[in-house]
Structures are given as structure tokens and as C-alpha cells.
Short mmCIF file of C-alpha atoms and ligand atoms in Angstrom, two decimals:
data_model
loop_
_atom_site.label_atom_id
_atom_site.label_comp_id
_atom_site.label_asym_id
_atom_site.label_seq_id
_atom_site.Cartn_x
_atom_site.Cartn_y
_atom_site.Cartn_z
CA UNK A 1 77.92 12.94 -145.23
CA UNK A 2 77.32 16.18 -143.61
CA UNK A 3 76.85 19.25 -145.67
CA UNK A 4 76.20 19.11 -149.65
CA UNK A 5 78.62 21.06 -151.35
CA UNK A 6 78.45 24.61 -150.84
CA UNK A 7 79.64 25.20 -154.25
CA UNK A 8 80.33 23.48 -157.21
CA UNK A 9 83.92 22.63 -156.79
CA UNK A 10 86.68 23.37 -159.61
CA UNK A 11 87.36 20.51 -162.66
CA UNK A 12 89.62 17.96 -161.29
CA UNK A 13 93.06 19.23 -162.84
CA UNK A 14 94.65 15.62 -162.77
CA UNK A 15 94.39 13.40 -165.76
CA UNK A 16 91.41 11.39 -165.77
CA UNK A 17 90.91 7.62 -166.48
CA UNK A 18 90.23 6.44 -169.86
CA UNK A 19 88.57 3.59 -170.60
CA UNK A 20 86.62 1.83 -173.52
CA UNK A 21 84.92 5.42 -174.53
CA UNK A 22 86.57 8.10 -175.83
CA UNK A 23 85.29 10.51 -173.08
CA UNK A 24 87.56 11.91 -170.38
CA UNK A 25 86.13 11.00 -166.82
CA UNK A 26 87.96 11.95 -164.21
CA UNK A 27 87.39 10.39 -160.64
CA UNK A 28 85.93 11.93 -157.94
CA UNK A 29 86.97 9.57 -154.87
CA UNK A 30 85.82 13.49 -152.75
CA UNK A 31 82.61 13.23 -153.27
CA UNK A 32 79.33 10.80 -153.03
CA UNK A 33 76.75 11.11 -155.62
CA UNK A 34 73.37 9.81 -154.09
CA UNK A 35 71.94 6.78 -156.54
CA UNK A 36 68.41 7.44 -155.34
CA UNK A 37 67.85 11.62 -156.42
CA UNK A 38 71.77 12.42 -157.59
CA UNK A 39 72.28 15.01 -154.86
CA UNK A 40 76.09 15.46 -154.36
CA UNK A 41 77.23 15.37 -151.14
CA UNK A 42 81.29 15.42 -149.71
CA UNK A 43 82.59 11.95 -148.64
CA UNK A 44 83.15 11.49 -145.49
CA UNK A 45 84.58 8.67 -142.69
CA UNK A 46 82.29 6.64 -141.21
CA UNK A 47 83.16 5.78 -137.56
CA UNK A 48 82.21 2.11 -136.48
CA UNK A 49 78.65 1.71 -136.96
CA UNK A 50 77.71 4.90 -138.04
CA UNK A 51 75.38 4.71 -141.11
CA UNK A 52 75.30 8.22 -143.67
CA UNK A 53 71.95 9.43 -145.18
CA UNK A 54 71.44 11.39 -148.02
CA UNK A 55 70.39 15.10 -146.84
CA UNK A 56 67.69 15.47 -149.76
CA UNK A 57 66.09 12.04 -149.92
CA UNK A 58 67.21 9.98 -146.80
CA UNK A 59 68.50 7.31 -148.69
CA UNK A 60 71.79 5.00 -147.01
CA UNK A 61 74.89 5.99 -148.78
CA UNK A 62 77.20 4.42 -146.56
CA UNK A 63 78.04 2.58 -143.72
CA UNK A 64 80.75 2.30 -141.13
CA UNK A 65 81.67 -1.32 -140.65
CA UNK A 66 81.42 -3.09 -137.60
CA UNK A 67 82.27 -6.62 -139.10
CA UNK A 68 85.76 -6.96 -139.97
CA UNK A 69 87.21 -8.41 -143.22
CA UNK A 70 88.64 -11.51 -141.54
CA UNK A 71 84.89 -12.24 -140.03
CA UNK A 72 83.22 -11.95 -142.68
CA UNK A 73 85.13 -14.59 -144.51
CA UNK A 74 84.51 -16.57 -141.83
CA UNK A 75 80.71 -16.19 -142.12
CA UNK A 76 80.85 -17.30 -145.82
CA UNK A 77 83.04 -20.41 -144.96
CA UNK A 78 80.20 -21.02 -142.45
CA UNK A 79 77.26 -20.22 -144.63
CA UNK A 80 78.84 -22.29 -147.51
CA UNK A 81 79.05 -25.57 -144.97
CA UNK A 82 75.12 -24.58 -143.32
CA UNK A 83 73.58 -24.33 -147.04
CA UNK A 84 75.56 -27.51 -148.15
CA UNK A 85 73.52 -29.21 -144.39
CA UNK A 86 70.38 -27.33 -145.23
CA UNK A 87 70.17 -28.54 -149.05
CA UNK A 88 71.17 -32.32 -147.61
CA UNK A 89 68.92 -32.53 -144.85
CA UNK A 90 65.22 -33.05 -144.56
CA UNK A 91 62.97 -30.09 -143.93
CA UNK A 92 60.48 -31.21 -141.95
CA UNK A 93 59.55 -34.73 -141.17
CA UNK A 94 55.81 -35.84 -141.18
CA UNK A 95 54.56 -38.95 -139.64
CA UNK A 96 51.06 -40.02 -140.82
CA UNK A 97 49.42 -43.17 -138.96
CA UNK A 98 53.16 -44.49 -138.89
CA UNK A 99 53.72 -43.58 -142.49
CA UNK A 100 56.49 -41.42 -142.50
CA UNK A 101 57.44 -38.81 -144.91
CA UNK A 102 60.57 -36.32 -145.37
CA UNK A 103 61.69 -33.96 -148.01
CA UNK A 104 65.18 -31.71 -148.55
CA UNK A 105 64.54 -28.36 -150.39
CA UNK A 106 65.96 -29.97 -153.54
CA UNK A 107 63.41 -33.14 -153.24
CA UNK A 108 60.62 -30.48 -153.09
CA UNK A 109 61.87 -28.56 -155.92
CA UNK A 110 61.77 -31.79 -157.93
CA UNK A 111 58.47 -32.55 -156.82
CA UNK A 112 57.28 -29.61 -157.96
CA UNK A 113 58.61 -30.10 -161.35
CA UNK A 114 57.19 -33.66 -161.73
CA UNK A 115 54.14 -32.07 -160.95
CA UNK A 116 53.65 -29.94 -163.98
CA UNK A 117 54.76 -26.48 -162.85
CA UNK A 118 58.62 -26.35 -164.32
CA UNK A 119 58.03 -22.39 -164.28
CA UNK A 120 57.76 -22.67 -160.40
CA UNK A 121 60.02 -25.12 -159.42
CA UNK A 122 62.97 -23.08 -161.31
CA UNK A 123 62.19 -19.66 -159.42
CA UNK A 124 62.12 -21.06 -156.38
CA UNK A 125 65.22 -22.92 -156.69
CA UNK A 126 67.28 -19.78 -158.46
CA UNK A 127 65.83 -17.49 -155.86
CA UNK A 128 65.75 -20.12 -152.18
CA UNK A 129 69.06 -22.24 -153.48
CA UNK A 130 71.31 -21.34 -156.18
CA UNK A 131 71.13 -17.68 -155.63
CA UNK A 132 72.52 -17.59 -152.26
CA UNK A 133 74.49 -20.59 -152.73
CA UNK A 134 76.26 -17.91 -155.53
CA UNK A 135 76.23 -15.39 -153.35
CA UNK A 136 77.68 -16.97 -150.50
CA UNK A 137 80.64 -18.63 -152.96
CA UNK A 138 81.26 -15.39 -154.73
CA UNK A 139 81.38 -13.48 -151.46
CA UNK A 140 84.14 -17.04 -150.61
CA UNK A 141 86.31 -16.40 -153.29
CA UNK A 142 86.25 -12.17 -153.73
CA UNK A 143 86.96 -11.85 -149.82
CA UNK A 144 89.57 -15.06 -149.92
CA UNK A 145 91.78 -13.37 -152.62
CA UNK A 146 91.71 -9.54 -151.45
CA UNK A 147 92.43 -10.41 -147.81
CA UNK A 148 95.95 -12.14 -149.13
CA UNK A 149 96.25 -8.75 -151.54
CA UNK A 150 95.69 -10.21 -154.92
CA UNK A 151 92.79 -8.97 -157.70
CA UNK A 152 91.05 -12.24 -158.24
CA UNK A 153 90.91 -13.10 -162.15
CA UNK A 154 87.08 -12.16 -162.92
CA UNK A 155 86.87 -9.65 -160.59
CA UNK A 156 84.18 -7.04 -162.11
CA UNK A 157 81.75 -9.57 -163.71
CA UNK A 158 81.99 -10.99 -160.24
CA UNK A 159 80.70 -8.19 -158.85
CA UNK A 160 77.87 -7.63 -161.56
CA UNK A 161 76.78 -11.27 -160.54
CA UNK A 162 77.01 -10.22 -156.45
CA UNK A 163 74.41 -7.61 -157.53
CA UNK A 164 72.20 -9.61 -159.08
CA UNK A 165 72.40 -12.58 -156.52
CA UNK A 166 72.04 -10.54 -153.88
CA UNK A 167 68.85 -8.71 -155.15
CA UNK A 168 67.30 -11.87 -156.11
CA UNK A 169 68.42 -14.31 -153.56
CA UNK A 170 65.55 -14.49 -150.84
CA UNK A 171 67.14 -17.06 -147.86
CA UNK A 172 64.88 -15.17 -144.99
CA UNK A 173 61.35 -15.63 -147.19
CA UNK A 174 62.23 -19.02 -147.70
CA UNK A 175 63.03 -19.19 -143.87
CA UNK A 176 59.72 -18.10 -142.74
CA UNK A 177 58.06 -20.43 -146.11
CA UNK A 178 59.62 -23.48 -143.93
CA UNK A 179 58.31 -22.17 -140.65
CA UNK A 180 54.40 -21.87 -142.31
CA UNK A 181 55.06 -25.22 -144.04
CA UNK A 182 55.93 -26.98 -140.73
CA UNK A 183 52.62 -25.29 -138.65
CA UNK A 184 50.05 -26.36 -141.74
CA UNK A 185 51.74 -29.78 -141.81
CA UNK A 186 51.31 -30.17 -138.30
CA UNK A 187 47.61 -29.47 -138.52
CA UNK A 188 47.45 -32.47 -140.39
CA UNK A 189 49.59 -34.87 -138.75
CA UNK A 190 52.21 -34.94 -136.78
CA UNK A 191 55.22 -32.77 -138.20
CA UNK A 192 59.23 -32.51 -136.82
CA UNK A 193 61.43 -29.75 -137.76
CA UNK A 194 64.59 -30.68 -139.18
CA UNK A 195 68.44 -30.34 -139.29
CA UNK A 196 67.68 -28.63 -143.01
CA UNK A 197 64.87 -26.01 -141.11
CA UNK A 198 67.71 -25.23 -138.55
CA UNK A 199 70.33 -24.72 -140.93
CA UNK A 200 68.78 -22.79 -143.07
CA UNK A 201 68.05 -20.30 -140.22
CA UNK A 202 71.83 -20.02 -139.91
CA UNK A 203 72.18 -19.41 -143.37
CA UNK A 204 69.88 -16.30 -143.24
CA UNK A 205 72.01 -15.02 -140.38
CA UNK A 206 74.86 -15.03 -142.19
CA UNK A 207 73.82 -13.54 -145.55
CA UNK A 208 71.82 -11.13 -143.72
CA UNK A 209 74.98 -9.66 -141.99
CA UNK A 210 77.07 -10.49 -144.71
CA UNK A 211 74.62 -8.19 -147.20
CA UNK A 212 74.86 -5.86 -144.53
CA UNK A 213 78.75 -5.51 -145.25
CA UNK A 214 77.73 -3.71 -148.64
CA UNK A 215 80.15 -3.93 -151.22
CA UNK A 216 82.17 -1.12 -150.85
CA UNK A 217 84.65 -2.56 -149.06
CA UNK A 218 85.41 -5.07 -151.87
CA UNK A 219 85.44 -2.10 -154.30
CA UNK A 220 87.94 0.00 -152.45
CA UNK A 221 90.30 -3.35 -151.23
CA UNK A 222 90.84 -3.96 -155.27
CA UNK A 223 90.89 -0.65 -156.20
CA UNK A 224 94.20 -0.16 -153.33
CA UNK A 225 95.45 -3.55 -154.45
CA UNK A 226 95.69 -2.69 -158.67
CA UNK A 227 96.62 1.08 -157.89
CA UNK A 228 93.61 2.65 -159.41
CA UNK A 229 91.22 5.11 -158.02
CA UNK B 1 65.61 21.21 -147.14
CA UNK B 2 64.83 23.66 -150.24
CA UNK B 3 65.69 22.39 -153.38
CA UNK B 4 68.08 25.20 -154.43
CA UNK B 5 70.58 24.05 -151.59
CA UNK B 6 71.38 21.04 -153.40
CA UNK B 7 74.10 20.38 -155.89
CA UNK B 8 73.07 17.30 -158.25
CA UNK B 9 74.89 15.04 -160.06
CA UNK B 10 73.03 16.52 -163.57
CA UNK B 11 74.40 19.89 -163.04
CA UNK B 12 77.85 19.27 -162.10
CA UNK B 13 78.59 16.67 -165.24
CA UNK B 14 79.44 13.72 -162.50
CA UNK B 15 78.21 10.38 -162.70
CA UNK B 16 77.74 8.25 -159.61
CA UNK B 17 78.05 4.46 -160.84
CA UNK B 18 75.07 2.34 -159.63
CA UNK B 19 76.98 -1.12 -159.53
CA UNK B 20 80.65 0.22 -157.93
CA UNK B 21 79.59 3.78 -156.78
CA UNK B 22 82.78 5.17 -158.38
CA UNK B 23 81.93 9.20 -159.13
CA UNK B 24 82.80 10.23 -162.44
CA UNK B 25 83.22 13.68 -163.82
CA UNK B 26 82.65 14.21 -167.32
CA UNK B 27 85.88 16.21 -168.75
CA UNK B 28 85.09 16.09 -172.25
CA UNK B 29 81.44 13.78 -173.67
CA UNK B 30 82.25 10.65 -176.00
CA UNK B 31 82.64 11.06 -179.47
CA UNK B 32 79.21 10.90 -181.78
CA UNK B 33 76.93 8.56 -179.86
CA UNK B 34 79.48 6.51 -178.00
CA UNK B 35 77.98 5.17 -174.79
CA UNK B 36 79.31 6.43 -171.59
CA UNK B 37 80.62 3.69 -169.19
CA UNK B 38 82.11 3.57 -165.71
CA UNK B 39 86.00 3.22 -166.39
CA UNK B 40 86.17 0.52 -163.08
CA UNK B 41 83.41 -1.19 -164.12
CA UNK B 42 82.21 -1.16 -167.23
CA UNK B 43 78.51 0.54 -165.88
CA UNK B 44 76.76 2.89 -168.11
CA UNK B 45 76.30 5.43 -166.64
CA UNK B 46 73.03 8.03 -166.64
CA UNK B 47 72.05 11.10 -165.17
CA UNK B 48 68.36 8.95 -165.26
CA UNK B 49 68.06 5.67 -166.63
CA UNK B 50 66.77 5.34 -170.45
CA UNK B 51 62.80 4.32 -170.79
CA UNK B 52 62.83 3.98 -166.96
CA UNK B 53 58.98 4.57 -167.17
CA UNK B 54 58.49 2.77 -170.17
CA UNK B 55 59.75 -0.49 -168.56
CA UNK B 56 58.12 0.18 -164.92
CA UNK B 57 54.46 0.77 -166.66
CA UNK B 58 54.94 -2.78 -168.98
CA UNK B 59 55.83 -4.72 -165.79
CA UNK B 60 53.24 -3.13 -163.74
CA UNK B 61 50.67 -4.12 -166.02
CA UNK B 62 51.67 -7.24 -166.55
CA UNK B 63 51.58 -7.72 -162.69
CA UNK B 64 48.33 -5.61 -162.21
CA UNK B 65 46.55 -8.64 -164.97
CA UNK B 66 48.14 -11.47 -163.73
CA UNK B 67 47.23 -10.79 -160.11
CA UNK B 68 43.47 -11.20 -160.88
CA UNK B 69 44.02 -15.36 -161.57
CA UNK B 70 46.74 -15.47 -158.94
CA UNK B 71 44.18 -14.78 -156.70
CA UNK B 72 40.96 -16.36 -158.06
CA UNK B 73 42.56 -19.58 -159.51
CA UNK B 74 43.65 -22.38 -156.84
CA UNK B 75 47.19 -22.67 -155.50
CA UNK B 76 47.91 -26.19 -154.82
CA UNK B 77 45.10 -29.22 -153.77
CA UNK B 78 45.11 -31.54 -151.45
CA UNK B 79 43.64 -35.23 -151.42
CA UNK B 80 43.16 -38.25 -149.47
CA UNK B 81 41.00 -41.06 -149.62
CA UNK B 82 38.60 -39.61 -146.72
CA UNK B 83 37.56 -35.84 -148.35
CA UNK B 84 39.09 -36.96 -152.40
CA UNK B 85 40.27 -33.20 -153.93
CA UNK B 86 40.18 -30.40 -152.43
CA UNK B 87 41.05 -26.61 -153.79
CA UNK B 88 42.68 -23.91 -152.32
CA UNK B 89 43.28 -20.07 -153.30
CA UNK B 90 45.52 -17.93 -151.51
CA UNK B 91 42.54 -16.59 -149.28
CA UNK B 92 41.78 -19.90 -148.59
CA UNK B 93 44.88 -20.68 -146.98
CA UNK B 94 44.51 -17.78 -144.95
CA UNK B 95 41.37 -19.10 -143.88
CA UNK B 96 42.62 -22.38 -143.17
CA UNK B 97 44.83 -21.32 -140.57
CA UNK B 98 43.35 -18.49 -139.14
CA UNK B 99 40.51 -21.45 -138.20
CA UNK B 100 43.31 -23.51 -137.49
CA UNK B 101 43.75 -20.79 -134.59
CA UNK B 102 46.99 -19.69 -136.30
CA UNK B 103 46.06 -15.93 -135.79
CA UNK B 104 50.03 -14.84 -135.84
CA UNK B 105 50.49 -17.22 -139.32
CA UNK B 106 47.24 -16.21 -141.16
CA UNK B 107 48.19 -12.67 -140.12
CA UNK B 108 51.79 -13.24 -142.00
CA UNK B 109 50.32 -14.66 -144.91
CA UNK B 110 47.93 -12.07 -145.18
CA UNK B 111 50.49 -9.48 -145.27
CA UNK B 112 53.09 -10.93 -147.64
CA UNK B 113 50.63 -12.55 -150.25
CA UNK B 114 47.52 -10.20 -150.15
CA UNK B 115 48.76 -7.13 -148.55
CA UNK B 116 52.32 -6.55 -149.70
CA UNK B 117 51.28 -6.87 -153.58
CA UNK B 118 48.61 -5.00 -153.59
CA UNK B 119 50.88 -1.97 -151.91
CA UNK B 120 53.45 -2.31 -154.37
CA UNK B 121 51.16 -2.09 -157.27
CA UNK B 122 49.32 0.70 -155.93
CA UNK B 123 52.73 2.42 -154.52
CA UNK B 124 54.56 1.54 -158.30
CA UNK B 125 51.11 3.66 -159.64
CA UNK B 126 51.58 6.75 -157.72
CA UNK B 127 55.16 6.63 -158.18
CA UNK B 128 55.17 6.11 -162.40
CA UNK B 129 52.20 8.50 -162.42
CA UNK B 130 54.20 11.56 -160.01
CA UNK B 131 57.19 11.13 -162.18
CA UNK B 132 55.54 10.82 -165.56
CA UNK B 133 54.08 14.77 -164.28
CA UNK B 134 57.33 15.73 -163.16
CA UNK B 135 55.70 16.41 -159.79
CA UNK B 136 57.00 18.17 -157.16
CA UNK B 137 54.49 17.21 -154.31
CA UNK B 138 55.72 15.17 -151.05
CA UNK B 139 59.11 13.88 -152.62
CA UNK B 140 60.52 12.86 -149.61
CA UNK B 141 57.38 11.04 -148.53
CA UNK B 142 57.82 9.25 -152.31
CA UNK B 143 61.21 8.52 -151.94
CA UNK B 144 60.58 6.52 -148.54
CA UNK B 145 57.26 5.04 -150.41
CA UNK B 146 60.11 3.64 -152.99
CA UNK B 147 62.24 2.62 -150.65
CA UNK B 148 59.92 0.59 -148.66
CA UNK B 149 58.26 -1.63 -151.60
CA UNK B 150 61.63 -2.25 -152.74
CA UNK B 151 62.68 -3.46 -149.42
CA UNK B 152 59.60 -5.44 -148.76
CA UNK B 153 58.78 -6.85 -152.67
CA UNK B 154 60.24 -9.78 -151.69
CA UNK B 155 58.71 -11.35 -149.16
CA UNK B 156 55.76 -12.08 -151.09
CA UNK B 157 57.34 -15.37 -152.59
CA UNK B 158 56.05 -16.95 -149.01
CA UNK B 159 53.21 -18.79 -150.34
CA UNK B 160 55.23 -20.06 -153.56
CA UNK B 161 57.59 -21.34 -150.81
CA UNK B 162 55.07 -22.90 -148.88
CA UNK B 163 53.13 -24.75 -151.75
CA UNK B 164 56.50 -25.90 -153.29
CA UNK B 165 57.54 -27.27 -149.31
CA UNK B 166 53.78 -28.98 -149.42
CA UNK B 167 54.02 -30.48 -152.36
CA UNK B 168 57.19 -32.08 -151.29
CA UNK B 169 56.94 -33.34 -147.89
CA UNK B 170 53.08 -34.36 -148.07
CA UNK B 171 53.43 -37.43 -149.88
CA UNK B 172 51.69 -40.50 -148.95
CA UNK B 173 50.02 -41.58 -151.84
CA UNK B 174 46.46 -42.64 -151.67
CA UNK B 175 46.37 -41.75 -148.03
CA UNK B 176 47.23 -37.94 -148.84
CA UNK B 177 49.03 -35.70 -151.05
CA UNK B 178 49.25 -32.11 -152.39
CA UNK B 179 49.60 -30.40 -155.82
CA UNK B 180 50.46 -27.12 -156.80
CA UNK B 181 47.55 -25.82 -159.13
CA UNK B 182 47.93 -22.87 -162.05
CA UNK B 183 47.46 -20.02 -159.45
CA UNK B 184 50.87 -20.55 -158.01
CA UNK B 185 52.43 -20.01 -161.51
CA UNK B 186 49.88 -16.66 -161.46
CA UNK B 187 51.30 -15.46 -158.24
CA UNK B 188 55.09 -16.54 -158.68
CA UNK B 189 54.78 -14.41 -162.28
CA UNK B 190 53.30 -11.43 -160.05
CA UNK B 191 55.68 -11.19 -157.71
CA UNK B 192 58.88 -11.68 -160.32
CA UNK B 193 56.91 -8.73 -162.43
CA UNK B 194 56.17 -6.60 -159.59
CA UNK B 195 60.21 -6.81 -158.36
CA UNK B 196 60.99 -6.00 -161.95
CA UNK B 197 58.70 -3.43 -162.08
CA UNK B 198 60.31 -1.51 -158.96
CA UNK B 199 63.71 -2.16 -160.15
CA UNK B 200 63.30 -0.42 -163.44
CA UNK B 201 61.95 2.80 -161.71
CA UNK B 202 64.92 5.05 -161.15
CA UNK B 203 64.10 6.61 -157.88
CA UNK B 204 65.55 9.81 -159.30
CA UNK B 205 62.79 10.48 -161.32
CA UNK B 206 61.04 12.15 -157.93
CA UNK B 207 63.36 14.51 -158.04
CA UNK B 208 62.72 16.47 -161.90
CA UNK B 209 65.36 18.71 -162.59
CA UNK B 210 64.94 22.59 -163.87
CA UNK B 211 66.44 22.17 -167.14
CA UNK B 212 66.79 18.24 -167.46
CA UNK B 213 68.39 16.65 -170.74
CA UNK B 214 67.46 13.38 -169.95
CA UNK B 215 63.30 13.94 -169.77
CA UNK B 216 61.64 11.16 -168.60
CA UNK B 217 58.99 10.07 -171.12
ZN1 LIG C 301 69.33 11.30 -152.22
ZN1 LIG C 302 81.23 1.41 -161.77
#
């Protein structure tokens, strides 16, 4: 985005798109309306890795994408497979005087719960399991359908759910929670990383560059494919 | 940049959709009292979001209360047959492995569970308070300020993390084992209100407009 407008362009003379209220909006695929202070701005392309601030509050409007359509459905397939490993696989191994003892994420969830704090166990498994589990399916099956040109069936509440999952998905905290987990076990006994730990770092690599992607994309891709604005 | 350069979404009757982006230009309002929605996806949409300031001051002081037992009460215990029960708090923890020689780990801790909630409490404060007075001073400044605790809020689920992963993988019956203790439900409940908090402030608040409908209240 460059300039903001330098004056307040005419009404849109086209007809606009009606839908469920009785009110005429008319789109406005010109312009960018900044969500953080409502500053209008022109819209403009974004070359490869460019990224567009807001002139007024600095906020990201936009990106230019540097990770093509095809990759990123490959980085869901991937993350799909690494959470399925990292939900499957023990943690973090301790061995205690030849005791030994192992837990999966799921395991420790369920420990939790047995131990008389439901309210915890659920958060952390919505926000470290089932959240980016949905995310990384959702991003699976919007991206498989528009790459092969069709609207998938559910396509807008599937994009209300991406929102939420995304904001309340947190695979990198519960990254680092495994790390600090695995250095105060071993300052008790003797502690392994394993396969789940490892995985799970994969896993944040991929949302995180996935997230990155925006949603934009997946917006614009249905919008061309059902010939609306 | 001086305000008067600026062309906003209020005074030009278009509507930039929060979920889809999609900008909308009002042609002609809604009959009687008929919400306004984003025709691609259903949104409503808002020049500012209704009882923004309501919602952000209920969740802050939820938070703000709940924060005092997250911290006091214990997080988890441990036991064996050696030492029997022991309790830990956060601050404990921090202790723990900052004895443990851990600097780089306590230092973490220190900033996601101690640190990072008491900033976004504070920051939420300033930010409610600012917009509630329709203040003009350092906007930029408080946009980045909003921007930052909503892109750090969060990381404070760390120590829930951790306890949960304890409690899981130290199991050896009488030889050792850990619980998680009322605290954690404390802290998890802070950092849930204190993410709800931030997301019901609408940023655009900072920026009070001349002549503004929509008054925040
Ligand atoms: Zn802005
Ligand atoms: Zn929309």
C-alpha cells in the first residue's frame, strides 16, 4: 500500500452484492481497509516477499507470498503425518534406578485428568492437540479442493473455524513446554528426548509457515473459482 | 503522519471484513435495525466493535483477581519416599532451575509466566483506559503496545504445558511422582482471560474519530 487515498473516490456505479440484509454493499476489491485503525488505503501487488504496512498505524495488511499453493499443501500433508508421530510417540523417556517411565502428549493429558484438574487437561489438549490437528486438516482439505478448482462444500464456516484454530492453537509454546519438561526431568534422573519431542518440532515448522501464508489466498482462489468478487 | 491525511473506513461508509477482509461500501443502510453482514461471509460488520470495552474491562478483571492465587497457590507437587510432598508455585520453579544452573530456562520461565502476564494486564489497562478517554496521546506507540501483547499472550501457557508433561511422564509410584495442584487451574484461567481480554479490544478504538457514531462506552 503506498499512498492513502487522496480523495474519497466516487460510489461504485456497478450493482452491488446482496446478501441476507436488505442493505446494498457494493465491493470494493480497489481498496484495503486497515482492521487495526480503519484507515483506507489503495490495494496494491505485492511482489514476492514484500510485506504492506498500514501508513497510520503500522499494522501488516498484506503479504506477498513466497510459498506457493502446491507447497503449502505439501506442508499440511506433512504436518498431518508429524502430529499423527508426535501424538503416538513418547515425549520424553525417564529412567529412574532402572525404572523406566514414558508418556505421549495424550497419556499426559489423561494423567492430568485422573488427577483432578479436568479444567486443565481440556485446555491444554484443545489448545497443544486438537487445535492444530484442525488447523492443519482444515488447511488439508480447503487447499486440496481449490488447487483442483472446486469450492469445497462448507467452505465459509471453514474458514470461521481456521480463525479460531489458528488464534488458539499454540504448537510452538507447547514446543518449548517439552523442551523445559525434558531439562527439569533430567535434574532428577536421567531423561531421553523422544520421536514425539522431535516431531512436534516439525509440526511447529510447518504451521508456523503455513500461518504465515495468511488466508487471503484461500479467499481470493474461491472467490475466482464461484465468480464472485 | 497528521491525522487529517487519512481517509477512514467511518467516513467513507466502507466496511473492511475482519474474518475475509472483503471491503464493503454501504450503498443504501439495512432496513429498521437489520444487522449488517459481510455478503462473502456472513461477518458483521462494524465501524468499531459493539461493548468492545465493556468485554475487555470484565476479562481483565477477571484475569487481574485470578492472577493473585495463580501465583501464591502451588502448581503441581512432587513426592517420593526420600523428601514425602513437596509444593511448588510458579516462582518456585523458577527457583528450582535457576539453582539447577538453568540460567537460560529460569530466564524463559520468568518471562512467559511472570513477566509476559503481568505486561499484558498492565498494557490491556493503559489501552481500555486511553480509549475509554478517547485519547489522542502516542497512538502509534499504543497501537504497537497492542500489537505486541497480542502477539506474545500466548506463550504464557508454558508452565501449564510443563506441569501437564510432569505429571505425565514422572510416574513411578512410591518412588516418585508429580501432581498438578489448584494454582495451575489459577494460571491456565489467567492466561485464557487475559487472551480474551486482548481479543475483545478493537485496536481501532486508539484511533477516536471527529464525529464518531459508534462511541465507545
Ligand atoms: Zn492502520
Ligand atoms: Zn467477510
Amino acid at each position: 500500500m503506498t499512498d492513502p487515498l487522496p480523495s474519497t473516490p466516487a460510489y461504485a456505479p456497478h450493482a452491488p452484492a446482496v446478501a441476507r440484509t436488505s442493505a446494498a454493499l457494493a465491493a470494493r476489491p480497489d481498496l484495503v481497509v486497515c482492521h487495526e485503525c480503519d484507515a483506507v488505503h489503495e490495494r496494491i501487488e505485492l511482489a514476492r516477499g514484500t510485506i504492506a504496512r498500514c501508513q497510520r498505524c503500522n499494522a501488516l495488511l498484506g503479504r506477498g507470498h513466497v510459498i506457493g499453493t502446491e507447497k503449502l499443501l505439501a506442508f499440511a500433508v506433512a504436518s498431518l503425518l508429524l502430529i499423527l508421530i508426535g501424538n503416538s510417540a513418547p515425549i520424553v523417556t525417564l529412567d529412574f534406578q532402572g525404572v523406566v517411565s514414558q508418556a505421549t502428549l495424550p497419556q499426559a493429558i489423561e494423567a492430568t485428568w485422573a488427577a483432578g484438574q479436568p479444567f486443565v487437561a481440556v485446555l491444554t489438549a484443545a489448545t497443544a492437540l486438537v487445535f492444530p490437528l484442525v488447523f492443519t486438516i482444515l488447511r488439508l482439505y480447503l487447499l486440496g479442493s481449490l488447487v483442483r478448482g472446486i469450492v469445497p462444500r462448507g467452505f465459509v464456516p471453514a474458514m470461521h473455524m481456521l480463525v479460531f484454530v489458528t488464534r488458539w492453537g499454540m504448537p510452538e509454546v507447547f514446543m518449548l513446554g517439552t523442551l523445559v519438561a525434558v531439562v527439569r526431568c533430567a535434574s532428577l534422573t536421567s531423561a531421553t528426548p523422544g520421536i514425539g519431542l522431535f516431531a512436534y518440532g516439525a509440526v511447529t515448522l510447518l504451521i508456523t509457515a503455513i500461518t504465515a501464508a495468511g488466508t487471503h489466498t484461500l479467499w481470493k482462489r474461491s472467490g475466482e473459482i464461484g465468480g464472485m468478487a | 503522519m497528521s491525522d487529517a491525511a487519512v481517509h477512514t473506513g467511518s467516513q467513507m461508509k466502507l466496511y473492511g471484513c475482519p474474518t475475509c477482509g472483503r471491503v464493503s461500501q454501504l450503498l443504501r443502510p439495512p432496513a429498521g435495525d437489520a444487522p449488517l453482514l459481510c455478503p462473502r461471509c456472513a461477518t458483521p460488520l462494524h465501524h468499531r466493535r459493539p461493548r468492545s470495552l465493556q468485554r475487555t474491562w470484565a476479562y481483565l478483571i477477571a484475569a487481574s483477581i485470578l492472577y493473585i492465587p495463580a501465583n501464591l497457590l502451588p502448581i503441581m507437587s512432587t513426592s517420593n519416599v526420600f523428601e514425602g510432598e513437596t509444593l511448588h508455585t510458579i516462582l518456585g520453579g523458577i527457583e528450582e532451575l535457576r539453582h539447577g544452573g538453568d540460567w537460560m530456562l529460569a530466564l524463559i520461565v520468568f518471562i512467559a509466566s511472570i513477566a509476559v502476564p503481568l505486561l499484558k494486564i498492565g498494557a490491556l489497562l493503559v489501552l481500555a483506559i486511553t480509549a475509554q478517554r478517547r485519547s489522542r496521546w502516542k497512538q502509534v506507540e499504543r497501537a504497537q503496545l497492542y500489537r505486541m501483547i497480542e502477539a506474545v499472550g500466548h506463550w504464557s501457557m508454558l508452565d501449564v504445558f510443563v506441569v501437564v508433561l510432569l505429571v505425565g511422564t514422572i510416574r513411578f509410584g512410591a518412588l516418585g511422582g508429580v501432581m498438578p495442584e489448584p494454582g495451575l487451574l489459577a494460571f491456565g484461567a489467567v492466561v485464557v482471560l487475559t487472551m480474551l481480554a486482548a481479543g475483545s479490544f478493537d485496536p481501532r478504538l486508539i484511533w477516536p474519530e471527529e464525529e464518531d457514531k459508534d462511541r465507545p462506552s
